[in-house]
Each structure stands twice: as structure tokens, then as C-alpha cells.
Short mmCIF file of C-alpha atoms and ligand atoms in Angstrom, two decimals:
data_model
loop_
_atom_site.label_atom_id
_atom_site.label_comp_id
_atom_site.label_asym_id
_atom_site.label_seq_id
_atom_site.Cartn_x
_atom_site.Cartn_y
_atom_site.Cartn_z
CA MET H 1 29.28 -8.44 -81.51
CA ALA H 2 27.71 -5.38 -80.10
CA GLU H 3 26.94 -5.69 -76.57
CA ARG H 4 23.39 -5.07 -77.19
CA LEU H 5 23.11 -8.49 -78.75
CA SER H 6 25.31 -10.21 -75.89
CA ASN H 7 22.04 -11.54 -73.88
CA ARG H 8 23.52 -10.35 -70.82
CA GLU H 9 20.96 -10.72 -67.56
CA GLY H 10 21.88 -6.98 -66.57
CA ILE H 11 21.28 -5.81 -63.12
CA ARG H 12 17.74 -7.40 -62.81
CA GLY H 13 19.74 -10.82 -63.05
CA MET H 14 22.42 -10.08 -60.78
CA ALA H 15 19.84 -8.85 -58.25
CA ASN H 16 17.86 -11.79 -58.64
CA PRO H 17 18.24 -13.80 -55.40
CA THR H 18 15.87 -16.64 -56.16
CA ARG H 19 17.66 -19.13 -58.30
CA TYR H 20 20.95 -20.22 -56.89
CA GLY H 21 20.53 -21.17 -53.27
CA ILE H 22 21.06 -19.24 -50.18
CA GLU H 23 24.71 -18.18 -50.82
CA ARG H 24 23.33 -15.99 -53.57
CA VAL H 25 20.55 -14.75 -51.21
CA ALA H 26 23.37 -13.57 -48.79
CA TYR H 27 25.31 -12.19 -51.70
CA TRP H 28 21.96 -9.84 -52.33
CA LEU H 29 21.46 -9.03 -48.69
CA GLN H 30 25.05 -7.94 -48.40
CA ARG H 31 24.69 -5.56 -51.26
CA LEU H 32 21.18 -4.36 -50.13
CA THR H 33 22.30 -3.75 -46.47
CA GLY H 34 25.77 -1.97 -47.46
CA LEU H 35 23.72 0.48 -49.70
CA GLY H 36 20.97 1.02 -46.78
CA LEU H 37 23.84 1.53 -44.41
CA LEU H 38 25.49 3.97 -46.74
CA ALA H 39 21.96 5.79 -47.14
CA TYR H 40 21.57 5.71 -43.41
CA LEU H 41 24.98 7.05 -42.96
CA ILE H 42 24.53 10.06 -45.19
CA GLY H 43 21.21 10.74 -43.59
CA HIS H 44 22.74 10.27 -40.13
CA ILE H 45 25.55 13.00 -40.91
CA TYR H 46 22.88 15.49 -42.16
CA GLU H 47 20.89 14.77 -39.15
CA THR H 48 23.55 15.44 -36.50
CA SER H 49 24.93 18.17 -38.52
CA THR H 50 21.96 20.25 -37.52
CA ILE H 51 23.57 20.55 -33.90
CA VAL H 52 25.71 23.58 -35.49
CA ASN H 53 22.26 25.41 -35.98
CA GLY H 54 21.62 25.12 -32.09
CA LYS H 55 19.46 23.32 -29.64
CA ILE H 56 16.25 24.15 -31.10
CA ALA H 57 17.00 23.01 -34.68
CA TRP H 58 18.65 19.94 -32.90
CA ASP H 59 15.39 18.86 -31.10
CA LYS H 60 13.23 19.59 -33.82
CA MET H 61 15.20 17.14 -36.14
CA LEU H 62 15.28 14.68 -33.28
CA GLU H 63 11.35 14.67 -33.17
CA LEU H 64 11.31 13.19 -36.47
CA THR H 65 12.89 9.90 -35.14
CA GLN H 66 10.52 9.94 -32.32
CA THR H 67 7.59 8.69 -34.60
CA PRO H 68 6.40 5.11 -35.22
CA GLN H 69 7.82 5.57 -38.88
CA GLY H 70 11.19 6.76 -37.25
CA HIS H 71 11.28 3.89 -35.12
CA ILE H 72 10.62 1.21 -37.71
CA LEU H 73 13.39 2.88 -39.91
CA LEU H 74 15.98 2.57 -36.80
CA THR H 75 15.10 -1.02 -36.29
CA LEU H 76 15.68 -1.77 -39.96
CA VAL H 77 19.08 0.04 -39.42
CA ILE H 78 19.80 -2.14 -36.64
CA GLY H 79 19.03 -5.40 -38.56
CA MET H 80 21.15 -4.03 -41.64
CA CYS H 81 24.01 -3.33 -39.51
CA VAL H 82 24.03 -6.85 -37.81
CA PHE H 83 23.40 -8.71 -40.83
CA HIS H 84 26.00 -6.76 -42.91
CA THR H 85 28.65 -7.14 -40.21
CA ALA H 86 28.17 -10.75 -39.09
CA ASN H 87 27.85 -11.78 -42.92
CA GLY H 88 30.78 -9.43 -44.02
CA ILE H 89 33.18 -11.20 -41.63
CA ARG H 90 32.35 -14.67 -43.31
CA VAL H 91 32.69 -13.04 -46.60
CA MET H 92 36.03 -11.51 -45.60
CA LEU H 93 37.37 -14.88 -44.41
CA GLY H 94 36.04 -16.67 -47.36
CA HIS H 95 37.80 -14.25 -49.65
CA GLY H 96 40.96 -15.31 -48.13
CA GLY H 97 40.48 -18.93 -48.66
CA ILE H 98 39.17 -19.63 -45.05
CA GLY H 99 36.38 -21.98 -44.61
CA VAL H 100 35.62 -22.71 -48.33
CA GLY H 101 36.75 -26.29 -48.31
CA LYS H 102 39.62 -28.58 -49.39
CA PRO H 103 40.16 -29.55 -52.98
CA GLY H 104 39.82 -33.39 -53.56
CA GLN H 105 38.41 -35.77 -55.85
CA PRO H 106 35.23 -34.93 -57.33
CA GLU H 107 32.55 -37.67 -57.03
CA TYR H 108 28.99 -37.70 -58.33
CA PRO H 109 26.74 -35.68 -57.50
CA TYR H 110 29.56 -33.25 -57.55
CA LYS H 111 28.42 -31.26 -54.60
CA ALA H 112 30.51 -28.16 -54.36
CA ALA H 113 32.86 -28.07 -51.15
CA SER H 114 32.79 -24.32 -51.06
CA LEU H 115 29.01 -24.21 -50.62
CA ASN H 116 29.24 -26.16 -47.20
CA TYR H 117 27.19 -26.60 -44.07
CA LYS H 118 29.47 -23.96 -42.34
CA GLN H 119 28.90 -21.36 -44.93
CA ARG H 120 25.09 -21.83 -44.78
CA LEU H 121 25.20 -22.03 -41.09
CA CYS H 122 27.11 -18.77 -41.02
CA ILE H 123 24.59 -16.99 -43.29
CA TRP H 124 21.58 -18.21 -41.00
CA VAL H 125 23.23 -17.17 -37.91
CA SER H 126 23.83 -13.57 -39.36
CA ILE H 127 20.12 -13.46 -40.26
CA ALA H 128 19.19 -14.74 -36.83
CA LEU H 129 21.41 -12.41 -35.02
CA ALA H 130 19.76 -9.49 -37.24
CA ALA H 131 16.29 -10.61 -36.31
CA LEU H 132 17.08 -10.83 -32.42
CA ALA H 133 18.69 -7.50 -32.52
CA MET H 134 15.59 -6.18 -34.51
CA MET H 135 13.33 -7.47 -31.82
CA TYR H 136 15.43 -6.10 -29.05
CA GLY H 137 15.94 -2.67 -30.85
CA ALA H 138 12.12 -2.75 -31.48
CA SER H 139 11.25 -3.45 -27.94
CA VAL H 140 13.46 -0.75 -26.46
CA LEU H 141 12.23 2.09 -28.99
CA PHE H 142 8.41 1.07 -28.84
CA GLY H 143 8.70 0.20 -25.08
CA ASP H 144 8.04 3.61 -23.47
CA MET P 1 26.83 -68.35 -75.18
CA ALA P 2 23.71 -66.19 -74.49
CA VAL P 3 21.17 -65.97 -77.00
CA VAL P 4 19.53 -62.58 -77.58
CA ALA P 5 16.22 -63.22 -79.31
CA VAL P 6 14.13 -60.45 -80.81
CA PRO P 7 10.85 -59.99 -78.79
CA LYS P 8 7.51 -60.98 -80.46
CA SER P 9 5.56 -57.98 -81.25
CA SER P 10 2.99 -58.74 -78.50
CA GLU P 11 5.76 -59.28 -75.92
CA GLU P 12 7.29 -55.90 -76.89
CA SER P 13 4.09 -53.95 -76.51
CA ASN P 14 3.68 -55.55 -73.08
CA SER P 15 6.95 -54.99 -71.64
CA LYS P 16 6.97 -51.32 -72.97
CA MET P 17 3.64 -50.92 -70.97
CA LYS P 18 4.88 -52.37 -67.94
CA THR P 19 8.43 -50.94 -67.52
CA SER P 20 8.57 -47.64 -69.49
CA PRO P 21 5.31 -45.63 -69.45
CA SER P 22 5.79 -42.91 -71.94
CA ASN P 23 4.62 -39.50 -71.19
CA THR P 24 4.08 -36.46 -73.40
CA ILE P 25 5.64 -32.95 -72.22
CA THR P 26 5.76 -29.76 -74.15
CA LEU P 27 9.11 -28.49 -74.94
CA ARG P 28 9.32 -24.85 -75.62
CA ILE P 29 12.51 -23.65 -77.59
CA SER P 30 13.53 -19.92 -77.74
CA ARG P 31 14.17 -18.94 -81.32
CA SER P 32 16.12 -16.02 -82.24
CA ASN P 33 18.43 -14.99 -84.76
CA PRO P 34 19.98 -11.51 -83.63
CA ALA P 35 22.26 -10.98 -86.62
CA GLU P 36 19.26 -11.08 -88.80
CA GLY P 37 17.34 -8.67 -86.26
CA GLN P 38 14.79 -11.53 -85.66
CA GLU P 39 13.67 -11.03 -81.88
CA SER P 40 13.14 -14.31 -79.66
CA ALA P 41 9.95 -15.99 -79.77
CA PHE P 42 9.16 -19.50 -78.42
CA SER P 43 8.19 -22.56 -80.62
CA GLU P 44 6.39 -25.30 -78.58
CA PHE P 45 6.37 -29.03 -79.33
CA GLN P 46 4.64 -32.05 -77.68
CA ILE P 47 7.51 -34.70 -77.00
CA PRO P 48 6.94 -38.33 -76.12
CA VAL P 49 9.39 -38.91 -73.33
CA GLN P 50 10.73 -41.73 -71.17
CA LYS P 51 11.96 -41.75 -67.63
CA TRP P 52 15.42 -41.49 -69.07
CA THR P 53 14.90 -38.91 -71.99
CA THR P 54 17.32 -35.94 -71.69
CA VAL P 55 16.52 -32.44 -72.52
CA LEU P 56 18.98 -33.05 -75.62
CA GLU P 57 17.16 -36.07 -76.81
CA ALA P 58 14.08 -34.08 -76.68
CA ILE P 59 15.56 -31.27 -78.73
CA LEU P 60 16.92 -33.85 -81.20
CA TYR P 61 13.46 -35.40 -81.48
CA VAL P 62 12.27 -32.02 -82.70
CA LYS P 63 14.80 -31.54 -85.26
CA GLN P 64 14.07 -35.06 -86.56
CA ASN P 65 10.51 -35.08 -86.43
CA PHE P 66 9.22 -31.23 -86.55
CA ASP P 67 11.62 -28.67 -87.39
CA HIS P 68 15.23 -29.38 -88.65
CA SER P 69 16.21 -25.62 -88.54
CA VAL P 70 16.61 -25.38 -84.65
CA ALA P 71 20.06 -24.21 -83.77
CA VAL P 72 21.70 -26.33 -81.06
CA ARG P 73 25.24 -27.18 -80.47
CA TYR P 74 26.27 -30.74 -78.93
CA SER P 75 28.94 -33.34 -79.56
CA CYS P 76 29.45 -35.86 -77.08
CA ARG P 77 25.99 -36.50 -75.32
CA GLN P 78 27.71 -37.48 -72.06
CA ALA P 79 28.78 -34.15 -70.23
CA SER P 80 32.39 -34.27 -71.69
CA CYS P 81 32.64 -31.70 -74.63
CA GLY P 82 30.99 -28.69 -72.82
CA SER P 83 28.84 -27.86 -75.90
CA CYS P 84 25.15 -28.23 -75.05
CA GLY P 85 24.94 -25.47 -72.13
CA MET P 86 21.63 -23.62 -72.20
CA LYS P 87 19.04 -22.28 -69.73
CA ILE P 88 16.66 -25.05 -68.84
CA ASN P 89 13.40 -23.75 -66.77
CA GLY P 90 15.30 -20.69 -65.95
CA LYS P 91 18.65 -22.10 -64.74
CA PRO P 92 22.02 -23.04 -66.83
CA ALA P 93 22.52 -26.67 -67.20
CA LEU P 94 23.74 -29.36 -69.65
CA ALA P 95 20.92 -30.38 -72.05
CA CYS P 96 22.65 -33.92 -72.25
CA TYR P 97 23.23 -34.23 -68.47
CA THR P 98 19.62 -33.21 -67.41
CA LYS P 99 16.86 -35.78 -67.61
CA ILE P 100 13.27 -34.44 -68.27
CA SER P 101 12.04 -36.56 -65.45
CA GLU P 102 14.36 -34.70 -62.76
CA LEU P 103 12.80 -31.38 -63.70
CA ASN P 104 9.34 -32.37 -62.30
CA SER P 105 7.39 -30.42 -64.83
CA ASN P 106 5.34 -31.13 -67.89
CA VAL P 107 6.42 -28.13 -69.57
CA VAL P 108 10.18 -27.66 -70.49
CA THR P 109 11.55 -24.31 -71.52
CA VAL P 110 14.89 -24.19 -73.12
CA GLU P 111 16.60 -20.78 -73.73
CA PRO P 112 20.18 -19.77 -74.61
CA MET P 113 22.58 -19.22 -71.71
CA ASN P 114 22.71 -15.68 -70.53
CA ASN P 115 26.00 -13.40 -70.68
CA PHE P 116 26.97 -15.12 -73.92
CA PRO P 117 25.93 -13.52 -77.32
CA ILE P 118 23.42 -15.40 -79.27
CA ILE P 119 24.31 -16.91 -82.59
CA ARG P 120 21.07 -18.41 -83.22
CA ASP P 121 18.41 -19.97 -80.98
CA LEU P 122 20.14 -22.31 -78.40
CA ALA P 123 23.77 -21.63 -79.92
CA VAL P 124 25.87 -18.98 -78.17
CA ASP P 125 29.31 -17.50 -78.89
CA PHE P 126 32.15 -18.55 -76.77
CA LYS P 127 34.71 -16.16 -78.14
CA GLN P 128 35.34 -14.17 -74.69
CA LEU P 129 35.38 -17.42 -72.56
CA ILE P 130 38.01 -18.97 -74.77
CA SER P 131 39.97 -15.80 -74.95
CA ASN P 132 39.75 -15.33 -71.23
CA HIS P 133 40.64 -18.87 -70.61
CA LYS P 134 43.70 -18.33 -72.97
CA LYS P 135 44.97 -15.20 -71.08
CA MET P 136 45.28 -17.44 -67.89
CA LYS P 137 48.19 -19.18 -69.77
CA PRO P 138 46.56 -22.66 -69.36
CA PHE P 139 49.76 -24.41 -69.42
CA ILE P 140 52.73 -25.40 -67.41
CA ILE P 141 55.20 -22.75 -67.19
CA ARG P 142 58.75 -23.56 -66.19
CA GLU P 143 62.36 -23.51 -67.95
CA ASP P 144 62.91 -27.42 -68.22
CA SER P 145 60.78 -29.86 -69.90
CA GLU P 146 60.04 -33.54 -69.40
CA VAL P 147 59.99 -34.35 -72.98
CA THR P 148 63.75 -34.06 -73.88
CA PRO P 149 65.70 -37.06 -73.90
CA GLU P 150 67.80 -36.53 -71.16
CA SER P 151 65.05 -35.45 -68.96
CA LYS P 152 62.93 -37.15 -66.26
CA GLU P 153 59.06 -37.05 -65.54
CA PHE P 154 58.03 -34.60 -63.03
CA ILE P 155 56.93 -36.92 -60.21
CA GLN P 156 53.81 -35.75 -58.50
CA THR P 157 52.37 -37.64 -55.20
CA PRO P 158 48.58 -38.22 -55.09
CA GLN P 159 48.32 -35.39 -52.62
CA ASP P 160 49.91 -33.16 -55.12
CA LEU P 161 47.59 -34.20 -57.68
CA GLU P 162 44.49 -33.77 -55.50
CA LYS P 163 45.43 -29.87 -55.14
CA PHE P 164 44.32 -29.14 -58.83
CA LEU P 165 42.53 -32.42 -60.12
CA GLN P 166 39.23 -31.19 -59.69
CA PHE P 167 39.81 -27.63 -61.23
CA SER P 168 41.27 -29.70 -64.37
CA TYR P 169 37.94 -31.33 -64.86
CA CYS P 170 36.69 -28.02 -66.21
CA ILE P 171 34.91 -28.91 -69.82
CA LYS P 172 34.52 -25.05 -70.83
CA CYS P 173 30.79 -25.38 -70.98
CA GLY P 174 30.31 -21.83 -69.56
CA LEU P 175 27.52 -22.59 -67.15
CA CYS P 176 29.35 -20.78 -64.40
CA ASN P 177 29.74 -17.57 -66.45
CA SER P 178 26.14 -17.71 -67.18
CA ALA P 179 25.04 -17.80 -63.55
CA CYS P 180 27.47 -15.42 -62.27
CA PRO P 181 26.21 -12.18 -60.98
CA THR P 182 29.22 -10.05 -61.84
CA MET P 183 29.28 -11.71 -65.37
CA ALA P 184 25.57 -10.41 -65.81
CA THR P 185 26.71 -6.38 -65.60
CA ASP P 186 30.40 -6.45 -66.23
CA THR P 187 31.28 -7.00 -70.02
CA SER P 188 35.13 -7.26 -69.23
CA PHE P 189 35.05 -9.53 -66.32
CA ILE P 190 37.36 -12.62 -66.67
CA GLY P 191 34.74 -14.87 -65.12
CA PRO P 192 34.73 -17.65 -62.80
CA GLN P 193 35.69 -20.17 -65.58
CA GLY P 194 39.02 -18.28 -66.29
CA LEU P 195 39.70 -17.45 -62.75
CA ALA P 196 39.31 -21.01 -61.64
CA GLN P 197 41.77 -22.29 -64.54
CA ALA P 198 44.26 -19.82 -63.20
CA TYR P 199 44.20 -21.55 -59.97
CA ARG P 200 44.21 -24.97 -61.53
CA TYR P 201 47.72 -24.12 -62.76
CA VAL P 202 49.04 -21.94 -59.76
CA ALA P 203 48.02 -25.15 -57.45
CA ASP P 204 50.09 -27.52 -59.75
CA ASN P 205 53.54 -28.06 -58.18
CA ARG P 206 55.04 -28.46 -61.47
CA ASP P 207 54.22 -25.01 -62.51
CA LYS P 208 56.42 -21.93 -61.92
CA GLY P 209 54.02 -19.47 -63.43
CA LYS P 210 52.12 -18.34 -60.11
CA ASP P 211 53.51 -14.66 -60.07
CA GLU P 212 52.77 -14.13 -63.64
CA ARG P 213 49.28 -15.18 -63.40
CA LEU P 214 48.49 -13.48 -59.93
CA LYS P 215 49.51 -10.24 -62.07
CA ILE P 216 47.06 -10.95 -64.63
CA VAL P 217 43.94 -11.85 -62.10
CA ASP P 218 44.90 -8.81 -60.08
CA ASP P 219 42.94 -6.25 -62.21
CA SER P 220 39.83 -4.10 -61.95
CA HIS P 221 37.87 -6.64 -63.88
CA GLY P 222 39.63 -9.66 -62.53
CA ILE P 223 39.70 -11.38 -59.18
CA TRP P 224 38.38 -8.63 -57.09
CA ARG P 225 35.10 -8.45 -58.82
CA CYS P 226 34.23 -11.85 -57.43
CA HIS P 227 31.66 -11.40 -54.43
CA PHE P 228 31.66 -15.14 -53.51
CA ALA P 229 28.10 -15.52 -54.29
CA GLY P 230 28.52 -19.06 -55.21
CA SER P 231 26.24 -19.43 -58.02
CA CYS P 232 29.11 -20.53 -60.33
CA SER P 233 29.76 -23.68 -58.15
CA GLN P 234 26.03 -24.17 -57.83
CA VAL P 235 25.70 -25.08 -61.37
CA CYS P 236 28.95 -26.40 -62.45
CA PRO P 237 28.34 -29.94 -63.80
CA LYS P 238 31.78 -31.42 -63.10
CA GLY P 239 32.31 -30.45 -59.54
CA VAL P 240 35.13 -27.98 -60.42
CA ASP P 241 33.92 -25.61 -57.71
CA PRO P 242 35.17 -22.46 -59.50
CA ALA P 243 34.09 -20.45 -56.24
CA MET P 244 36.47 -22.49 -54.13
CA ALA P 245 39.27 -22.07 -56.59
CA ILE P 246 38.98 -18.26 -56.76
CA GLN P 247 38.79 -17.68 -53.00
CA LEU P 248 41.89 -19.90 -52.69
CA LEU P 249 43.70 -18.05 -55.57
CA ARG P 250 42.59 -14.54 -53.97
CA GLY P 251 44.23 -15.93 -50.58
CA TYR P 252 47.70 -15.46 -52.15
CA LEU P 253 46.93 -11.86 -53.12
CA LEU P 254 45.32 -11.14 -49.75
CA GLY P 255 48.42 -12.57 -47.85
CA PHE P 256 46.43 -15.31 -46.21
CA ARG P 257 48.72 -17.97 -48.14
CA LYS P 258 52.12 -18.01 -49.29
C1 HEM D 301 31.87 -3.93 -39.10
C2 HEM D 301 31.37 -3.52 -40.19
C3 HEM D 301 31.32 -3.89 -41.56
C4 HEM D 301 31.94 -5.15 -42.11
C5 HEM D 301 32.52 -6.10 -41.64
C6 HEM D 301 31.56 -5.08 -43.69
C7 HEM D 301 32.01 -5.93 -44.59
C8 HEM D 301 31.72 -5.65 -45.75
C9 HEM D 301 31.98 -6.56 -46.88
C10 HEM D 301 33.15 -7.92 -46.65
C11 HEM D 301 31.66 -6.23 -48.13
C12 HEM D 301 32.12 -6.88 -49.38
C13 HEM D 301 30.86 -7.78 -49.90
C14 HEM D 301 31.22 -8.35 -51.33
O1 HEM D 301 32.24 -8.53 -51.62
O2 HEM D 301 30.12 -8.61 -51.85
C15 HEM D 301 31.07 -4.97 -47.90
C16 HEM D 301 30.41 -4.24 -48.78
C17 HEM D 301 29.82 -3.25 -48.66
N1 HEM D 301 29.58 -2.43 -47.54
FE1 HEM D 301 30.18 -3.08 -45.57
N2 HEM D 301 30.96 -3.58 -44.00
C18 HEM D 301 30.80 -3.00 -42.73
C19 HEM D 301 30.30 -1.81 -42.38
C20 HEM D 301 29.74 -0.98 -43.36
C21 HEM D 301 29.09 0.28 -43.06
C22 HEM D 301 29.04 0.92 -41.95
C23 HEM D 301 28.58 0.58 -44.37
C24 HEM D 301 28.04 1.86 -44.84
C25 HEM D 301 28.40 3.15 -44.56
C26 HEM D 301 28.71 -0.50 -45.40
C27 HEM D 301 28.65 -0.43 -46.74
C28 HEM D 301 28.96 -1.25 -47.61
C29 HEM D 301 28.66 -1.41 -48.95
C30 HEM D 301 27.80 -0.08 -49.86
C31 HEM D 301 29.12 -2.29 -49.70
C32 HEM D 301 29.26 -2.69 -51.01
C33 HEM D 301 28.20 -3.68 -51.42
C34 HEM D 301 28.52 -4.49 -52.57
O3 HEM D 301 29.36 -4.18 -53.29
O4 HEM D 301 27.94 -5.77 -52.60
N3 HEM D 301 29.60 -1.56 -44.69
N4 HEM D 301 31.10 -4.77 -46.58
S1 SF4 D 302 34.05 -24.43 -64.23
FE1 SF4 D 302 32.18 -25.95 -64.51
S2 SF4 D 302 30.67 -24.78 -65.13
FE2 SF4 D 302 32.45 -23.59 -65.44
S3 SF4 D 302 33.04 -23.94 -67.55
FE3 SF4 D 302 34.02 -25.29 -66.17
S4 SF4 D 302 32.84 -27.17 -66.15
FE4 SF4 D 302 31.71 -25.56 -66.98
S1 FES D 303 26.63 -32.78 -75.74
FE1 FES D 303 28.77 -32.76 -74.82
S2 FES D 303 28.43 -31.72 -72.84
FE2 FES D 303 26.46 -32.08 -73.59
#
């Protein structure tokens, strides 16, 4: 049957984090922060490459980040970086079968062992670390 | 011997009022017939329900009393056959295994499962799920057999059994595939159902087909497309936990397990 009739959820379904618990939120954040970091990396290379045009060009570029908007952006980058790294380590270990629970006799109400408190705790810790790092980063950036 | 008497009509109405207050809900059924070019639209019905009425019973009530043309697939009515998966108030679930009362809503919306082609109304096409399941070689692979006259049974300890038992509970209902974020965009993905079944046989110590199956799932539309979002395990009605099976299977490919 044509894929048009397949009732696939598509990108909107894939990127909807509201329905399947905190694990799906973490999946969504990992994608979003991964893409955000990629965008930042490209921008960062563009920014720092102005050094080849001499000190004046470099200083002019730096002025762009010395604005409130620039500070907010950098604070976001700090948060994205911390969450992506911390949650990324959880995901990499999970992908290898570490911390995903042990198979056993399923019993009503059939709670999945892979969606265990350790996984959820690691997700919340990743979010908390990102929030703390953002607060510290913002205090330094906006501090002076 | 106990005698069971038919209650007198006054008793009957009395006990009904005391023990089973009936409630009326609105059941919205998504109707469509894509092969005929008919777009989906909702039909609404008022249904009397009890505390124990299931979504499937409500749909069958519609078929018996209002509109027999509603297309729905079901068989066992007890979460065993895997036929009645559908989207109930936005989430995939078995209609026979979901009570109206547990939805905490006076409006119940049922739609066909996502990521499966619609046949008509609530009935979806399982061709892809079944063919991916078959690709995983869902049988014990080994040279000898336990059915020849001179052979013995393959003995397993309870510990051996526990390594794959939960994965063997899969009823092929497809709820996991309809919740999976990869399945939402990748038309060739094996899907959590198939990948979990590959692990069910790999984890069985009577089976010798591990390398064969690892080769099949080690594919650009195979196990690497799983991002461990866990939505499959969130909706599985049988405790199969496909997300766990997939990560344990990937452990072999990543060298975490031997
Ligand atoms: C220590 C640092 C990092 C760790 C541990 C890490 C870990 C991961 C992991 C495990 C994934 C796969 C997630 C999944 O399967 O869904 C991932 C995805 C990704 N990462 Fe990173 N990463 C790191 C740094 C970075 C950096 C610096 C960038 C950007 C330049 C980046 C960009 C991405 C992108 C674009 C994705 C794809 C997102 C997706 O498909 O969901 N990562 N990362
Ligand atoms: S793994 Fe669970 S949700 Fe998926 S098909 Fe099997 S029983 Fe259904
Ligand atoms: S009717 Fe068999 S699983 Fe629901």
C-alpha cells in the first residue's frame, strides 16, 4: 500500500515528547540539544575564524557576544552541553545493555524493568546539572 | 447444593442501583476508508457504561445497537490474541484490556493505530509487522532436534527460562511499533516488536542462531535506529519490555556482552 496511506505519525509524532513519560522527554531533549550544539559548533567555527582577518575583525565579532542576547545564547549553550553530555553517557551505557534491568517473570501490572528508577534518576540529574551550570554560567556572564 | 434463584424484578433494579451505577459516555470513533478515498471523520455515540466496561465492549455496543458497519478487529477479548490494538484517547492500547473507568474521561476517542496502514476505521494492516517478525527467524535454530525417536528433551533450568520468558509473551499486537518514534518516520525500520523477538531467540540457550540473527539486525534500518526512548515498553500490555530486549541485543554488537 502506498506510504501516503500508512497513517505514519511522521516528524510531528516523533518530536512530540508529551505522551510516553520522562524517557521520551529525554530522547527529545537529546535530539534538540544535539542539533543545538551542532548549530553552535558551526557558528563557533565561523566566529573564531575571523581571527585570520586580524585583531579588529576579531574584536568586532566578540562584541556580538557581549550583549544580553549573546549572554542568554551562551547560557543556553552551557545548559545544552551539560544535559547532552550527562544524558549521552546514560544513553551510551543503556545502549550496551547496562542499567536496563534484568529479564524475569512478568507480573501484573507489567511495569517495564528498563524504565526503572535509575534511568529516571539519571535523566533528572542531567536536567538538574544543566540547570545548575546555567545558573552559574549566567551569574558569571551577567555578573560584571 | 447451592440454589441460584433468579432475582425478582424489584430486587434486580434495587441491586443494580446500589452496586452498579451506570454512567453514559461519549464514544468517538474515527471512520475512514482510504482505499475508497474516504478521509477520516468521527462518528459519535452515547454509550451506557459500567465500572468494568471495556473500550472494546463499548465499540461492540455501537455495532449491536447503532451502526454495524464500524470496522474493528478483535477475537479473544482477554489480551491474548493481539488483534484489538488502537489509539485510545491518544495513546496506543488494547481495547479489550482498557476499562472506560480507568480513562477518567466522559469522552473516549478511538482511532486506528499509527504507523500501520489503515484498512478501514479501526482495523489496520499488519503485513509489515508480520514480515519483519518472520525475518528475525522466530524459531529455535540448531542441527539436532528433540522430536526424533532417539533424541532427548533439551533440558532448561528455571534460570535459563527466565532469560527469555518475558520476551516470549509477545502477542504481536503492534502497540510498541505504533508508539516508537523511529517507526514514525522510518518506513523500513524493523521495529521494537521484531527486534525484541530476535533477542527472545538469542537469549534461549537451546538456540544456536545468534550470529545469524545479529547479522540481520546489524542494518541501517535495524537495531542502530533504536534510540532507547522507551515508548515501546511504556505501552506494551504484556510486560515484554522490548526496549530492554533491544539494548541487551545491542550489547552483543557493541562488545559489552559475549
Ligand atoms: C561528551 C560529549 C557528548 C556525548 C557523551 C554525546 C553523546 C551522544 C549520544 C549518546 C547520542 C545518541 C543519542 C541517541 O541515540 O538518541 C548523541 C547524539 C547526537 N549528538 Fe552528541 N554527545 C556529545 C557531544 C556532542 C557535541 C559536542 C555535539 C555537537 C557538535 C553533538 C551532537 C549530536 C547530535 C547532532 C546528535 C544526534 C541527535 C539524535 O539523533 O538524536 N554531541 N550524542
Ligand atoms: S512487544 Fe508488547 S507491544 Fe509489542 S507487539 Fe509484542 S506484546 Fe505488543
Ligand atoms: S481482543 Fe484479543 S487482544 Fe484484545
